[in-house]
C-alpha positions as CSV (number, residue, x, y, z in Angstrom):
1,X,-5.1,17.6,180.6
2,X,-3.4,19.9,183.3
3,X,-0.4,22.0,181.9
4,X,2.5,21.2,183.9
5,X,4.0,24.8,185.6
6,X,7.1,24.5,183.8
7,X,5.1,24.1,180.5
8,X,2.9,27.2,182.2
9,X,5.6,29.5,182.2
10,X,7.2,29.0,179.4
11,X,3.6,30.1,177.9
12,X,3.6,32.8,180.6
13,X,6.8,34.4,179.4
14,X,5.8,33.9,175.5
15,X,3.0,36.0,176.2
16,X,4.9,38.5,178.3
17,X,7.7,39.1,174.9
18,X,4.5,40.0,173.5
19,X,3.3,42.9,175.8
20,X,6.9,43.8,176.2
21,X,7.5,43.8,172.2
22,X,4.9,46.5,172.0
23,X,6.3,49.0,174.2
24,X,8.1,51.9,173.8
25,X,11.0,54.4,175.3
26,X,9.8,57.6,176.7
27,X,11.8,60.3,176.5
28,X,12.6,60.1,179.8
29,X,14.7,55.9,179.3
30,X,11.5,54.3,180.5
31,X,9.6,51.8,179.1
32,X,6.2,52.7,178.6
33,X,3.4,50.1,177.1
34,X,1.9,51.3,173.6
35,X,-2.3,52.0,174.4
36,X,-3.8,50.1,171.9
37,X,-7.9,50.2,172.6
38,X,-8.9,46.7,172.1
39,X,-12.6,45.3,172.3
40,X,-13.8,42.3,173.6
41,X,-14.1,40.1,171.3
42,X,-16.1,36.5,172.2
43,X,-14.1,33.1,172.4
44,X,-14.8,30.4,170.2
45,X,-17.6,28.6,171.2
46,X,-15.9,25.9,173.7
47,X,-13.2,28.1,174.8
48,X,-12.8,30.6,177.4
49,X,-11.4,33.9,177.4
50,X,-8.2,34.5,180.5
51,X,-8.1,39.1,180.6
52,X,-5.3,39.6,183.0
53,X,-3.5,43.0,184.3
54,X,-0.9,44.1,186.8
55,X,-0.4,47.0,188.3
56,X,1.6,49.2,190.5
57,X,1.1,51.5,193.6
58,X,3.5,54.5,192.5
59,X,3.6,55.5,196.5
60,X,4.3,52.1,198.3
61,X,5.5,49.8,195.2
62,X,3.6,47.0,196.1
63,X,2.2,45.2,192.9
64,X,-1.3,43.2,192.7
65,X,-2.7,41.3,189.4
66,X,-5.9,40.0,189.0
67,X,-8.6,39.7,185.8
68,X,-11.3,37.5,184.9
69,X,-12.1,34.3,182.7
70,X,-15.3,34.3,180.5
71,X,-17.3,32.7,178.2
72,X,-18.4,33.1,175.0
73,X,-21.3,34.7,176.2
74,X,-18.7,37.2,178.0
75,X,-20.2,36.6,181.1
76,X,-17.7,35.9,184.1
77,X,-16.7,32.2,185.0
78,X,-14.3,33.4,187.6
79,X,-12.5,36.5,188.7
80,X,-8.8,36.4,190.4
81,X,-7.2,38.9,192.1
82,X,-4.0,38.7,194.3
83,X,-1.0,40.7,195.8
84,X,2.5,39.6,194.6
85,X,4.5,41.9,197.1
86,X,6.9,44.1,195.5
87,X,8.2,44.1,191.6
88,X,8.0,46.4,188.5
89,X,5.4,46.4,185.7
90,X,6.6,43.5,183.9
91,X,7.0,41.7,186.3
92,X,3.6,41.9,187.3
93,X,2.3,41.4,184.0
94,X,4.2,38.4,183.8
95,X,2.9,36.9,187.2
96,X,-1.1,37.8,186.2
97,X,-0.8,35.8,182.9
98,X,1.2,33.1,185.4
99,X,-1.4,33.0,187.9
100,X,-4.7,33.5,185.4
101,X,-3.2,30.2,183.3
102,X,-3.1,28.8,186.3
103,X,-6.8,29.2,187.4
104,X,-8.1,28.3,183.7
């Protein structure tokens, strides 16, 4: 059954106290994300896995998010990718889980 987008992101922003729950302060007052190597590790058998990122141009500021949805198999269903303008880190991280939800 579809998820309505009210129901999306309230899931969406769940998922975003997550990311934003482990970053950190530089010494500088920024928030910086903690790099964590993670593996990838196969869905359960039925269930597909939604990888999403955001990311920033440093020189013009514009933001685009994307990632792809796999199976258990880790071979690519689908891939999304898309440009959301202008916005900070968060923001865009926020909007690739959105949009990736979304597709799946």
């Amino acid at each position: 059954m579809p998820m309505s987008d009210e129901a999306m992101l309230h899931r969406s922003i769940t998922w975003a106290g997550h990311y934003h729950g482990c970053a950190m302060v530089s010494n500088l007052g920024t928030i910086v994300p903690r790099l964590v190597p993670q593996a990838w590790t196969p869905s359960v058998p039925g269930w597909v896995c939604l990888s999403v990122d955001g990311g920033m141009s440093l020189s013009s500021g514009k933001v685009r998010i994307g990632g792809p949805i796999r199976n258990v198999e880790d071979d690519w269903i689908v891939w999304f990718v898309k440009s959301i303008g202008f916005s900070n880190s968060l923001q865009a991280e926020l909007w690739a889980i959105f949009e990736g939800m979304k597709l799946a």
